[in-house]
Amino acid sequence: MTVRRDFKEPASCRPDLVIGRDELYAAAREQLTRGGSVLLHGPAGIGKSTVLRALAADYGDAGRTVLRCSATESESHLPFLALADLLGLVLDQISDKLPAAQRTALESALTGRGESTLQRDGLALRLAVLSALRALAATRPVLLVADDLQWLDSASAELLGFAARRLGDTPVQLLCAVRTDGQEYDRHLRASPPDTLAVRLNPLSRAQVSALLDHRGYTDLPRSTMREIHRTSGGNPLFALELGRALGESPTPPRPGEPLPVPTSLRALVLSRLDMLSAEARRTLLVASAGARPTLALLHAAGRENAEAETARAAELGLLTTEPEGPAVRFAHPLISAALYAEAPAQERRAAHAALSTAASDPIERARNLALATTGTDPEVAARLAEAAALARDRGAPAVAASLGLLAARHTPPDGTPAPDRHRLQAAEDAITAGEVDLARDIAREVLTRATVPADRIRAWEVVIEAAGQALGDVDAVFPQALADAGDDPRLLALVHYHLAWRKLIVEGDFSEARQEAAHAAELAARGDDRRTELMALSFQSSTETLMGHPNAPATIKQAMKEPQDPYVACHHNGVGAARFRWLMMSDQLAEARSTITALLREVRRRGMVESEVHFQRFLAETELRSGHCGRALDLARDSLRLARDSGIGLGASAMLASLAEASGGDVDRALELAREAAGRAEEDGDQMYLSRALAALGHAQLVAGDAAGAVGSLRRVRELEAGLRITDPARGRWQGDLAEALVRVGEAGEAQDVIDVTREHALRLDRESVLAVLDRSEAMVRAALGDHEAALSRLTSVQDRLGKLGYGLEEARAAFALARLRTLRPGTGPGPTSYDEAARLFRRCRALPWLRQVDQAAAQAAAGPVAAVRQQPPSDVLEGLASMERQVAALVMEGATNREIAARLFISVKTVEATLTRVYRKLGIRSRVDIVRLAAGRHAK
């Protein structure tokens, strides 16, 4: 494809770079920093010029000479043009440094005053370019920036290639971009310096395309439309932006099932080769563009007798891709199909759909094409579409079902049975299942403008509420209207009270009220003989009771699992199966929890239940994390987060779990970033329940990062929140052990013991064995901080064994690590040669890389010599009254250690050292480190 110059992005668009390009940008930037060169390559419109300009602006600072050229196809026949762009403005600076023959040849080539050619002055010109670059680099480094290398004139390309291969250690770097549309970039790489890094720009993901369009101001497009833009653009940012612009300028957005409007600019871009096809061949391609999965057999059945020859010719022109191993007819780019369809007159499009409505073998495809071939209302067509929608639903394609349902509504007469709005409501519910919440909400709002039947209005309100997700506070005004519409009908009231139960939990954070609303909804549903709503309400009630530590939780789960069951509720993320999974997880039955959630995930994928898939994939990641399979958990958590970002569902919860997985098996900085994102989303949504989970993840990441003071701040807030929410089951978030450990590290052993005592009471009542083991590990750290090492060693040994038997691999490894540190630092003993081997082995088995790095650091420190801070010398009078951590820090200051050295020795952050010193100053009545040293000197003088 040929992209005109006016499609290139303006230089001011650098913020677009970070959208989907951060990793490759970092790699390219690092390569340039090392002194190497970079070759960006990829298809037209993929964003090479944007990345190139950003790299040049970022790396080509005032300390370098930056030479630029940007070639065009129309100018590629002009010899030495690119060379003139690069060297023309600096020729005067270097001409007197070149030998006479080289200077004459170069000036002749650049100025056009002579008739220099590669044939006549080849060697002189080649050497002149090399000498010129060396002369420029003698004063400061040189960066050559060249865009669209494929259009570089052959003379300039030859000269630059010659010089690039011979620069050696000369500080000259190349930053180039070249289009590789179905061709290799090797020849361009061969003309680059030997240390050149080739970076391919690939298509953007759906979430990245959405972010790009948001950045450019196209923020009102429904998520379903964003997905269609991604599909049609093939992830090409230029094409996506053009499609977004066309939609933004269109007065009427396309209806579901209709193609996107393709702007004239893109039509001309991709259809320039159509004129080389016969009229019959273009009709054949139009039929192919109208079909969902076109094949040669389908085209024949649709009346295209010469399909083989016509598609072969289209493939020669680059419009189709050839697949010798398969029968499919595929366009070289989705945009070609979209532009071809958009270009065709409406009558020809209807004719293509009419042919496919009889030729297609799949009943869903036949119904869809019949609808697109028919104008006006037609009860028979509407009935066939409703049947096809039901079939799509059964096949696990709710998005297709939603599209077919809307087509059925369009073809249903106003007085038809069922009424058009019934089809629309079913389509909205299918859209919710498919994760198309924007589309679902828009359909429901439209129905509410005219619906008068209470049942229809309640169905529509349900969709509006579910589309709000965790941000239920945004739809507060809906609930009074829904209650009024429900009247005294127990079935309708049950639905409203079920959603009110969620509001009580998420918006108000009142577990007790939420439980009562759910029980009331279940009672109303049973009275109205609505088993599905009854089961959903019972499932919610049991989950709430589980989190509260309510004694009725097992009985409510048992009641929710009674027959008859509803298949939809059984696999819904708020249904019976999910409630049972939560109970298993909190009861330390990890193996059964894993098999339960794996089966649920398989079923929702089969049904196409996107929201449930997002949640269940996260649940499975959590199960693997608890089991100590950190690598597997990290992969699952990242996949869940990608799916959440793509669908816009469960973003906060997925970010929270991904943070925990990153802190345990990935990147701690990324864990901190994700936890803060999750907390921000929960704050924005007013979701107190997930706010506490997000802050617990943040506290955990801070603890792993060595910021004990930060962890204390985050986890204290979690403690306050959950006390207000009346969550008493410590197995819900399992943050108490982290808080106690962090408190010990900052010298607050008393508060740590209080956290342990309060939590142990609830854990004993609810028989939470793994929680009790973690609390014992934390208490051992408290005992060690208070100087009772024997008790601490004994307890840690027991804890490690208990956690291993329960299947909590990561917690077992953490206990081994604590035990190793305590043994290493035990009074009167030095570090043993294998003190940390067991902890390293267990963390390695878990693939817990952040923890493994901590073990390596601790082992290296132990090998370097005994740590003075914890030699437990007899405390002097001057340090009496200080907490354990404060005494250790003060002792190290007395020895002359810097804050950074203290942090490394005690495995805490520099911030924690600073905060501890502030408390030491206050307690000792002094002002600075110097005063501590003076106190030490006074002590030795006695």
PDB file of N, CA and C in Angstrom, residues 350-431:
ATOM      1  N   ARG A 350     -27.298  -5.349  -1.304  1.00  0.00           N
ATOM      2  CA  ARG A 350     -28.459  -6.199  -1.007  1.00  0.00           C
ATOM      3  C   ARG A 350     -28.462  -7.436  -1.901  1.00  0.00           C
ATOM      4  N   ALA A 351     -28.066  -7.269  -3.139  1.00  0.00           N
ATOM      5  CA  ALA A 351     -28.016  -8.418  -4.052  1.00  0.00           C
ATOM      6  C   ALA A 351     -26.996  -9.446  -3.566  1.00  0.00           C
ATOM      7  N   ALA A 352     -25.853  -8.969  -3.071  1.00  0.00           N
ATOM      8  CA  ALA A 352     -24.833  -9.891  -2.550  1.00  0.00           C
ATOM      9  C   ALA A 352     -25.361 -10.646  -1.334  1.00  0.00           C
ATOM     10  N   HIS A 353     -26.054  -9.941  -0.450  1.00  0.00           N
ATOM     11  CA  HIS A 353     -26.617 -10.601   0.728  1.00  0.00           C
ATOM     12  C   HIS A 353     -27.725 -11.571   0.338  1.00  0.00           C
ATOM     13  N   ALA A 354     -28.515 -11.215  -0.656  1.00  0.00           N
ATOM     14  CA  ALA A 354     -29.581 -12.116  -1.105  1.00  0.00           C
ATOM     15  C   ALA A 354     -28.988 -13.417  -1.624  1.00  0.00           C
ATOM     16  N   ALA A 355     -27.905 -13.329  -2.391  1.00  0.00           N
ATOM     17  CA  ALA A 355     -27.257 -14.534  -2.896  1.00  0.00           C
ATOM     18  C   ALA A 355     -26.709 -15.382  -1.750  1.00  0.00           C
ATOM     19  N   LEU A 356     -26.134 -14.732  -0.759  1.00  0.00           N
ATOM     20  CA  LEU A 356     -25.566 -15.467   0.371  1.00  0.00           C
ATOM     21  C   LEU A 356     -26.643 -16.044   1.282  1.00  0.00           C
ATOM     22  N   SER A 357     -27.845 -15.463   1.295  1.00  0.00           N
ATOM     23  CA  SER A 357     -28.910 -15.948   2.175  1.00  0.00           C
ATOM     24  C   SER A 357     -29.386 -17.343   1.784  1.00  0.00           C
ATOM     25  N   THR A 358     -29.142 -17.721   0.554  1.00  0.00           N
ATOM     26  CA  THR A 358     -29.484 -19.092   0.126  1.00  0.00           C
ATOM     27  C   THR A 358     -28.251 -19.966  -0.017  1.00  0.00           C
ATOM     28  N   ALA A 359     -27.093 -19.334  -0.256  1.00  0.00           N
ATOM     29  CA  ALA A 359     -25.875 -20.107  -0.483  1.00  0.00           C
ATOM     30  C   ALA A 359     -25.234 -20.581   0.817  1.00  0.00           C
ATOM     31  N   ALA A 360     -25.351 -19.807   1.889  1.00  0.00           N
ATOM     32  CA  ALA A 360     -24.676 -20.151   3.146  1.00  0.00           C
ATOM     33  C   ALA A 360     -25.270 -21.420   3.739  1.00  0.00           C
ATOM     34  N   SER A 361     -24.431 -22.257   4.292  1.00  0.00           N
ATOM     35  CA  SER A 361     -24.908 -23.503   4.903  1.00  0.00           C
ATOM     36  C   SER A 361     -25.308 -23.309   6.364  1.00  0.00           C
ATOM     37  N   ASP A 362     -24.754 -22.297   7.028  1.00  0.00           N
ATOM     38  CA  ASP A 362     -25.044 -22.065   8.436  1.00  0.00           C
ATOM     39  C   ASP A 362     -26.346 -21.278   8.582  1.00  0.00           C
ATOM     40  N   PRO A 363     -27.292 -21.746   9.419  1.00  0.00           N
ATOM     41  CA  PRO A 363     -28.574 -21.043   9.558  1.00  0.00           C
ATOM     42  C   PRO A 363     -28.420 -19.613  10.096  1.00  0.00           C
ATOM     43  N   ILE A 364     -27.415 -19.381  10.935  1.00  0.00           N
ATOM     44  CA  ILE A 364     -27.190 -18.028  11.448  1.00  0.00           C
ATOM     45  C   ILE A 364     -26.786 -17.104  10.310  1.00  0.00           C
ATOM     46  N   GLU A 365     -25.882 -17.565   9.454  1.00  0.00           N
ATOM     47  CA  GLU A 365     -25.438 -16.745   8.324  1.00  0.00           C
ATOM     48  C   GLU A 365     -26.572 -16.517   7.330  1.00  0.00           C
ATOM     49  N   ARG A 366     -27.382 -17.549   7.113  1.00  0.00           N
ATOM     50  CA  ARG A 366     -28.512 -17.384   6.178  1.00  0.00           C
ATOM     51  C   ARG A 366     -29.468 -16.311   6.702  1.00  0.00           C
ATOM     52  N   ALA A 367     -29.771 -16.374   7.994  1.00  0.00           N
ATOM     53  CA  ALA A 367     -30.699 -15.396   8.573  1.00  0.00           C
ATOM     54  C   ALA A 367     -30.115 -13.987   8.532  1.00  0.00           C
ATOM     55  N   ARG A 368     -28.845 -13.855   8.864  1.00  0.00           N
ATOM     56  CA  ARG A 368     -28.228 -12.526   8.850  1.00  0.00           C
ATOM     57  C   ARG A 368     -28.241 -11.929   7.448  1.00  0.00           C
ATOM     58  N   ASN A 369     -27.880 -12.706   6.462  1.00  0.00           N
ATOM     59  CA  ASN A 369     -27.851 -12.188   5.089  1.00  0.00           C
ATOM     60  C   ASN A 369     -29.255 -11.904   4.567  1.00  0.00           C
ATOM     61  N   LEU A 370     -30.221 -12.713   4.977  1.00  0.00           N
ATOM     62  CA  LEU A 370     -31.603 -12.442   4.572  1.00  0.00           C
ATOM     63  C   LEU A 370     -32.062 -11.103   5.135  1.00  0.00           C
ATOM     64  N   ALA A 371     -31.713 -10.825   6.382  1.00  0.00           N
ATOM     65  CA  ALA A 371     -32.098  -9.555   6.998  1.00  0.00           C
ATOM     66  C   ALA A 371     -31.456  -8.380   6.270  1.00  0.00           C
ATOM     67  N   LEU A 372     -30.190  -8.501   5.902  1.00  0.00           N
ATOM     68  CA  LEU A 372     -29.485  -7.404   5.240  1.00  0.00           C
ATOM     69  C   LEU A 372     -29.897  -7.246   3.782  1.00  0.00           C
ATOM     70  N   ALA A 373     -30.568  -8.268   3.261  1.00  0.00           N
ATOM     71  CA  ALA A 373     -31.063  -8.169   1.887  1.00  0.00           C
ATOM     72  C   ALA A 373     -32.488  -7.645   1.839  1.00  0.00           C
ATOM     73  N   THR A 374     -33.124  -7.551   3.010  1.00  0.00           N
ATOM     74  CA  THR A 374     -34.546  -7.181   3.078  1.00  0.00           C
ATOM     75  C   THR A 374     -34.695  -5.753   3.585  1.00  0.00           C
ATOM     76  N   THR A 375     -35.579  -4.998   2.974  1.00  0.00           N
ATOM     77  CA  THR A 375     -35.883  -3.648   3.457  1.00  0.00           C
ATOM     78  C   THR A 375     -37.266  -3.651   4.107  1.00  0.00           C
ATOM     79  N   GLY A 376     -37.444  -2.822   5.129  1.00  0.00           N
ATOM     80  CA  GLY A 376     -38.745  -2.735   5.788  1.00  0.00           C
ATOM     81  C   GLY A 376     -38.968  -3.882   6.750  1.00  0.00           C
ATOM     82  N   THR A 377     -40.174  -3.925   7.331  1.00  0.00           N
ATOM     83  CA  THR A 377     -40.507  -4.965   8.298  1.00  0.00           C
ATOM     84  C   THR A 377     -40.991  -6.210   7.577  1.00  0.00           C
ATOM     85  N   ASP A 378     -40.729  -7.352   8.198  1.00  0.00           N
ATOM     86  CA  ASP A 378     -41.139  -8.635   7.630  1.00  0.00           C
ATOM     87  C   ASP A 378     -41.189  -9.644   8.768  1.00  0.00           C
ATOM     88  N   PRO A 379     -42.390 -10.040   9.223  1.00  0.00           N
ATOM     89  CA  PRO A 379     -42.498 -10.949  10.365  1.00  0.00           C
ATOM     90  C   PRO A 379     -41.748 -12.263  10.178  1.00  0.00           C
ATOM     91  N   GLU A 380     -41.739 -12.784   8.946  1.00  0.00           N
ATOM     92  CA  GLU A 380     -41.049 -14.057   8.703  1.00  0.00           C
ATOM     93  C   GLU A 380     -39.539 -13.889   8.876  1.00  0.00           C
ATOM     94  N   VAL A 381     -39.005 -12.808   8.348  1.00  0.00           N
ATOM     95  CA  VAL A 381     -37.574 -12.545   8.508  1.00  0.00           C
ATOM     96  C   VAL A 381     -37.246 -12.345   9.985  1.00  0.00           C
ATOM     97  N   ALA A 382     -38.102 -11.613  10.714  1.00  0.00           N
ATOM     98  CA  ALA A 382     -37.874 -11.375  12.144  1.00  0.00           C
ATOM     99  C   ALA A 382     -37.867 -12.693  12.914  1.00  0.00           C
ATOM    100  N   ALA A 383     -38.774 -13.598  12.573  1.00  0.00           N
ATOM    101  CA  ALA A 383     -38.833 -14.888  13.270  1.00  0.00           C
ATOM    102  C   ALA A 383     -37.568 -15.703  13.019  1.00  0.00           C
ATOM    103  N   ARG A 384     -37.105 -15.695  11.775  1.00  0.00           N
ATOM    104  CA  ARG A 384     -35.877 -16.434  11.463  1.00  0.00           C
ATOM    105  C   ARG A 384     -34.674 -15.836  12.199  1.00  0.00           C
ATOM    106  N   LEU A 385     -34.656 -14.530  12.318  1.00  0.00           N
ATOM    107  CA  LEU A 385     -33.571 -13.878  13.042  1.00  0.00           C
ATOM    108  C   LEU A 385     -33.611 -14.218  14.533  1.00  0.00           C
ATOM    109  N   ALA A 386     -34.809 -14.280  15.115  1.00  0.00           N
ATOM    110  CA  ALA A 386     -34.933 -14.634  16.533  1.00  0.00           C
ATOM    111  C   ALA A 386     -34.459 -16.074  16.763  1.00  0.00           C
ATOM    112  N   GLU A 387     -34.798 -16.954  15.848  1.00  0.00           N
ATOM    113  CA  GLU A 387     -34.327 -18.341  15.950  1.00  0.00           C
ATOM    114  C   GLU A 387     -32.802 -18.406  15.839  1.00  0.00           C
ATOM    115  N   ALA A 388     -32.254 -17.633  14.912  1.00  0.00           N
ATOM    116  CA  ALA A 388     -30.797 -17.609  14.743  1.00  0.00           C
ATOM    117  C   ALA A 388     -30.117 -17.038  15.979  1.00  0.00           C
ATOM    118  N   ALA A 389     -30.736 -16.035  16.606  1.00  0.00           N
ATOM    119  CA  ALA A 389     -30.168 -15.461  17.826  1.00  0.00           C
ATOM    120  C   ALA A 389     -30.133 -16.501  18.940  1.00  0.00           C
ATOM    121  N   ALA A 390     -31.199 -17.278  19.068  1.00  0.00           N
ATOM    122  CA  ALA A 390     -31.234 -18.325  20.086  1.00  0.00           C
ATOM    123  C   ALA A 390     -30.150 -19.374  19.815  1.00  0.00           C
ATOM    124  N   LEU A 391     -29.957 -19.702  18.542  1.00  0.00           N
ATOM    125  CA  LEU A 391     -28.924 -20.672  18.183  1.00  0.00           C
ATOM    126  C   LEU A 391     -27.527 -20.118  18.516  1.00  0.00           C
ATOM    127  N   ALA A 392     -27.305 -18.843  18.208  1.00  0.00           N
ATOM    128  CA  ALA A 392     -26.013 -18.221  18.536  1.00  0.00           C
ATOM    129  C   ALA A 392     -25.789 -18.218  20.042  1.00  0.00           C
ATOM    130  N   ARG A 393     -26.841 -17.974  20.796  1.00  0.00           N
ATOM    131  CA  ARG A 393     -26.743 -17.968  22.257  1.00  0.00           C
ATOM    132  C   ARG A 393     -26.331 -19.347  22.759  1.00  0.00           C
ATOM    133  N   ASP A 394     -26.947 -20.381  22.188  1.00  0.00           N
ATOM    134  CA  ASP A 394     -26.618 -21.751  22.588  1.00  0.00           C
ATOM    135  C   ASP A 394     -25.194 -22.125  22.199  1.00  0.00           C
ATOM    136  N   ARG A 395     -24.705 -21.536  21.139  1.00  0.00           N
ATOM    137  CA  ARG A 395     -23.343 -21.829  20.688  1.00  0.00           C
ATOM    138  C   ARG A 395     -22.291 -21.059  21.478  1.00  0.00           C
ATOM    139  N   GLY A 396     -22.722 -20.205  22.383  1.00  0.00           N
ATOM    140  CA  GLY A 396     -21.763 -19.427  23.146  1.00  0.00           C
ATOM    141  C   GLY A 396     -21.273 -18.205  22.414  1.00  0.00           C
ATOM    142  N   ALA A 397     -22.146 -17.613  21.583  1.00  0.00           N
ATOM    143  CA  ALA A 397     -21.798 -16.394  20.852  1.00  0.00           C
ATOM    144  C   ALA A 397     -22.826 -15.312  21.152  1.00  0.00           C
ATOM    145  N   PRO A 398     -22.860 -14.814  22.403  1.00  0.00           N
ATOM    146  CA  PRO A 398     -23.887 -13.831  22.777  1.00  0.00           C
ATOM    147  C   PRO A 398     -23.766 -12.514  22.006  1.00  0.00           C
ATOM    148  N   ALA A 399     -22.568 -12.133  21.592  1.00  0.00           N
ATOM    149  CA  ALA A 399     -22.425 -10.892  20.819  1.00  0.00           C
ATOM    150  C   ALA A 399     -23.142 -11.023  19.482  1.00  0.00           C
ATOM    151  N   VAL A 400     -23.011 -12.178  18.845  1.00  0.00           N
ATOM    152  CA  VAL A 400     -23.734 -12.436  17.591  1.00  0.00           C
ATOM    153  C   VAL A 400     -25.226 -12.451  17.862  1.00  0.00           C
ATOM    154  N   ALA A 401     -25.631 -13.073  18.965  1.00  0.00           N
ATOM    155  CA  ALA A 401     -27.053 -13.111  19.312  1.00  0.00           C
ATOM    156  C   ALA A 401     -27.607 -11.709  19.502  1.00  0.00           C
ATOM    157  N   ALA A 402     -26.853 -10.832  20.124  1.00  0.00           N
ATOM    158  CA  ALA A 402     -27.306  -9.451  20.326  1.00  0.00           C
ATOM    159  C   ALA A 402     -27.496  -8.744  18.990  1.00  0.00           C
ATOM    160  N   SER A 403     -26.567  -8.925  18.078  1.00  0.00           N
ATOM    161  CA  SER A 403     -26.677  -8.297  16.758  1.00  0.00           C
ATOM    162  C   SER A 403     -27.890  -8.822  16.002  1.00  0.00           C
ATOM    163  N   LEU A 404     -28.115 -10.123  16.075  1.00  0.00           N
ATOM    164  CA  LEU A 404     -29.272 -10.713  15.392  1.00  0.00           C
ATOM    165  C   LEU A 404     -30.580 -10.261  16.038  1.00  0.00           C
ATOM    166  N   GLY A 405     -30.571 -10.117  17.374  1.00  0.00           N
ATOM    167  CA  GLY A 405     -31.778  -9.657  18.063  1.00  0.00           C
ATOM    168  C   GLY A 405     -32.168  -8.251  17.641  1.00  0.00           C
ATOM    169  N   LEU A 406     -31.176  -7.381  17.461  1.00  0.00           N
ATOM    170  CA  LEU A 406     -31.475  -6.018  17.005  1.00  0.00           C
ATOM    171  C   LEU A 406     -31.990  -6.022  15.570  1.00  0.00           C
ATOM    172  N   LEU A 407     -31.446  -6.896  14.739  1.00  0.00           N
ATOM    173  CA  LEU A 407     -31.972  -7.019  13.377  1.00  0.00           C
ATOM    174  C   LEU A 407     -33.416  -7.532  13.415  1.00  0.00           C
ATOM    175  N   ALA A 408     -33.699  -8.466  14.333  1.00  0.00           N
ATOM    176  CA  ALA A 408     -35.067  -8.979  14.467  1.00  0.00           C
ATOM    177  C   ALA A 408     -36.018  -7.858  14.872  1.00  0.00           C
ATOM    178  N   ALA A 409     -35.578  -6.995  15.811  1.00  0.00           N
ATOM    179  CA  ALA A 409     -36.417  -5.863  16.222  1.00  0.00           C
ATOM    180  C   ALA A 409     -36.684  -4.934  15.051  1.00  0.00           C
ATOM    181  N   ARG A 410     -35.674  -4.711  14.223  1.00  0.00           N
ATOM    182  CA  ARG A 410     -35.828  -3.805  13.089  1.00  0.00           C
ATOM    183  C   ARG A 410     -36.837  -4.345  12.073  1.00  0.00           C
ATOM    184  N   HIS A 411     -36.904  -5.645  11.923  1.00  0.00           N
ATOM    185  CA  HIS A 411     -37.795  -6.238  10.926  1.00  0.00           C
ATOM    186  C   HIS A 411     -39.142  -6.665  11.512  1.00  0.00           C
ATOM    187  N   THR A 412     -39.374  -6.406  12.818  1.00  0.00           N
ATOM    188  CA  THR A 412     -40.642  -6.754  13.450  1.00  0.00           C
ATOM    189  C   THR A 412     -41.618  -5.578  13.327  1.00  0.00           C
ATOM    190  N   PRO A 413     -42.844  -5.812  12.838  1.00  0.00           N
ATOM    191  CA  PRO A 413     -43.838  -4.728  12.782  1.00  0.00           C
ATOM    192  C   PRO A 413     -44.149  -4.207  14.180  1.00  0.00           C
ATOM    193  N   PRO A 414     -44.546  -2.946  14.314  1.00  0.00           N
ATOM    194  CA  PRO A 414     -44.832  -2.370  15.639  1.00  0.00           C
ATOM    195  C   PRO A 414     -45.835  -3.177  16.449  1.00  0.00           C
ATOM    196  N   ASP A 415     -46.798  -3.806  15.767  1.00  0.00           N
ATOM    197  CA  ASP A 415     -47.811  -4.585  16.487  1.00  0.00           C
ATOM    198  C   ASP A 415     -47.499  -6.078  16.450  1.00  0.00           C
ATOM    199  N   GLY A 416     -46.250  -6.433  16.143  1.00  0.00           N
ATOM    200  CA  GLY A 416     -45.862  -7.835  16.042  1.00  0.00           C
ATOM    201  C   GLY A 416     -45.813  -8.515  17.392  1.00  0.00           C
ATOM    202  N   THR A 417     -45.778  -9.845  17.339  1.00  0.00           N
ATOM    203  CA  THR A 417     -45.682 -10.658  18.550  1.00  0.00           C
ATOM    204  C   THR A 417     -44.509 -11.634  18.380  1.00  0.00           C
ATOM    205  N   PRO A 418     -43.505 -11.573  19.237  1.00  0.00           N
ATOM    206  CA  PRO A 418     -43.337 -10.589  20.313  1.00  0.00           C
ATOM    207  C   PRO A 418     -43.060  -9.200  19.742  1.00  0.00           C
ATOM    208  N   ALA A 419     -43.265  -8.199  20.585  1.00  0.00           N
ATOM    209  CA  ALA A 419     -43.088  -6.814  20.161  1.00  0.00           C
ATOM    210  C   ALA A 419     -41.605  -6.528  19.891  1.00  0.00           C
ATOM    211  N   PRO A 420     -41.322  -5.520  19.073  1.00  0.00           N
ATOM    212  CA  PRO A 420     -39.908  -5.195  18.777  1.00  0.00           C
ATOM    213  C   PRO A 420     -39.060  -4.970  20.024  1.00  0.00           C
ATOM    214  N   ASP A 421     -39.652  -4.344  21.066  1.00  0.00           N
ATOM    215  CA  ASP A 421     -38.868  -4.068  22.264  1.00  0.00           C
ATOM    216  C   ASP A 421     -38.484  -5.338  23.022  1.00  0.00           C
ATOM    217  N   ARG A 422     -39.273  -6.396  22.868  1.00  0.00           N
ATOM    218  CA  ARG A 422     -38.889  -7.657  23.502  1.00  0.00           C
ATOM    219  C   ARG A 422     -37.597  -8.194  22.865  1.00  0.00           C
ATOM    220  N   HIS A 423     -37.507  -8.073  21.546  1.00  0.00           N
ATOM    221  CA  HIS A 423     -36.270  -8.468  20.863  1.00  0.00           C
ATOM    222  C   HIS A 423     -35.113  -7.588  21.319  1.00  0.00           C
ATOM    223  N   ARG A 424     -35.379  -6.306  21.489  1.00  0.00           N
ATOM    224  CA  ARG A 424     -34.314  -5.390  21.905  1.00  0.00           C
ATOM    225  C   ARG A 424     -33.835  -5.726  23.314  1.00  0.00           C
ATOM    226  N   LEU A 425     -34.767  -6.025  24.218  1.00  0.00           N
ATOM    227  CA  LEU A 425     -34.366  -6.362  25.582  1.00  0.00           C
ATOM    228  C   LEU A 425     -33.538  -7.645  25.625  1.00  0.00           C
ATOM    229  N   GLN A 426     -33.938  -8.617  24.828  1.00  0.00           N
ATOM    230  CA  GLN A 426     -33.149  -9.836  24.763  1.00  0.00           C
ATOM    231  C   GLN A 426     -31.761  -9.553  24.198  1.00  0.00           C
ATOM    232  N   ALA A 427     -31.720  -8.671  23.206  1.00  0.00           N
ATOM    233  CA  ALA A 427     -30.426  -8.280  22.631  1.00  0.00           C
ATOM    234  C   ALA A 427     -29.570  -7.579  23.682  1.00  0.00           C
ATOM    235  N   ALA A 428     -30.191  -6.731  24.506  1.00  0.00           N
ATOM    236  CA  ALA A 428     -29.444  -6.034  25.556  1.00  0.00           C
ATOM    237  C   ALA A 428     -28.882  -7.028  26.572  1.00  0.00           C
ATOM    238  N   GLU A 429     -29.673  -8.022  26.950  1.00  0.00           N
ATOM    239  CA  GLU A 429     -29.198  -9.032  27.894  1.00  0.00           C
ATOM    240  C   GLU A 429     -28.074  -9.867  27.292  1.00  0.00           C
ATOM    241  N   ASP A 430     -28.176 -10.168  25.994  1.00  0.00           N
ATOM    242  CA  ASP A 430     -27.086 -10.884  25.317  1.00  0.00           C
ATOM    243  C   ASP A 430     -25.829 -10.018  25.278  1.00  0.00           C
ATOM    244  N   ALA A 431     -26.016  -8.733  25.057  1.00  0.00           N
ATOM    245  CA  ALA A 431     -24.857  -7.830  25.032  1.00  0.00           C
ATOM    246  C   ALA A 431     -24.173  -7.778  26.392  1.00  0.00           C
TER     247      ALA A 431
END
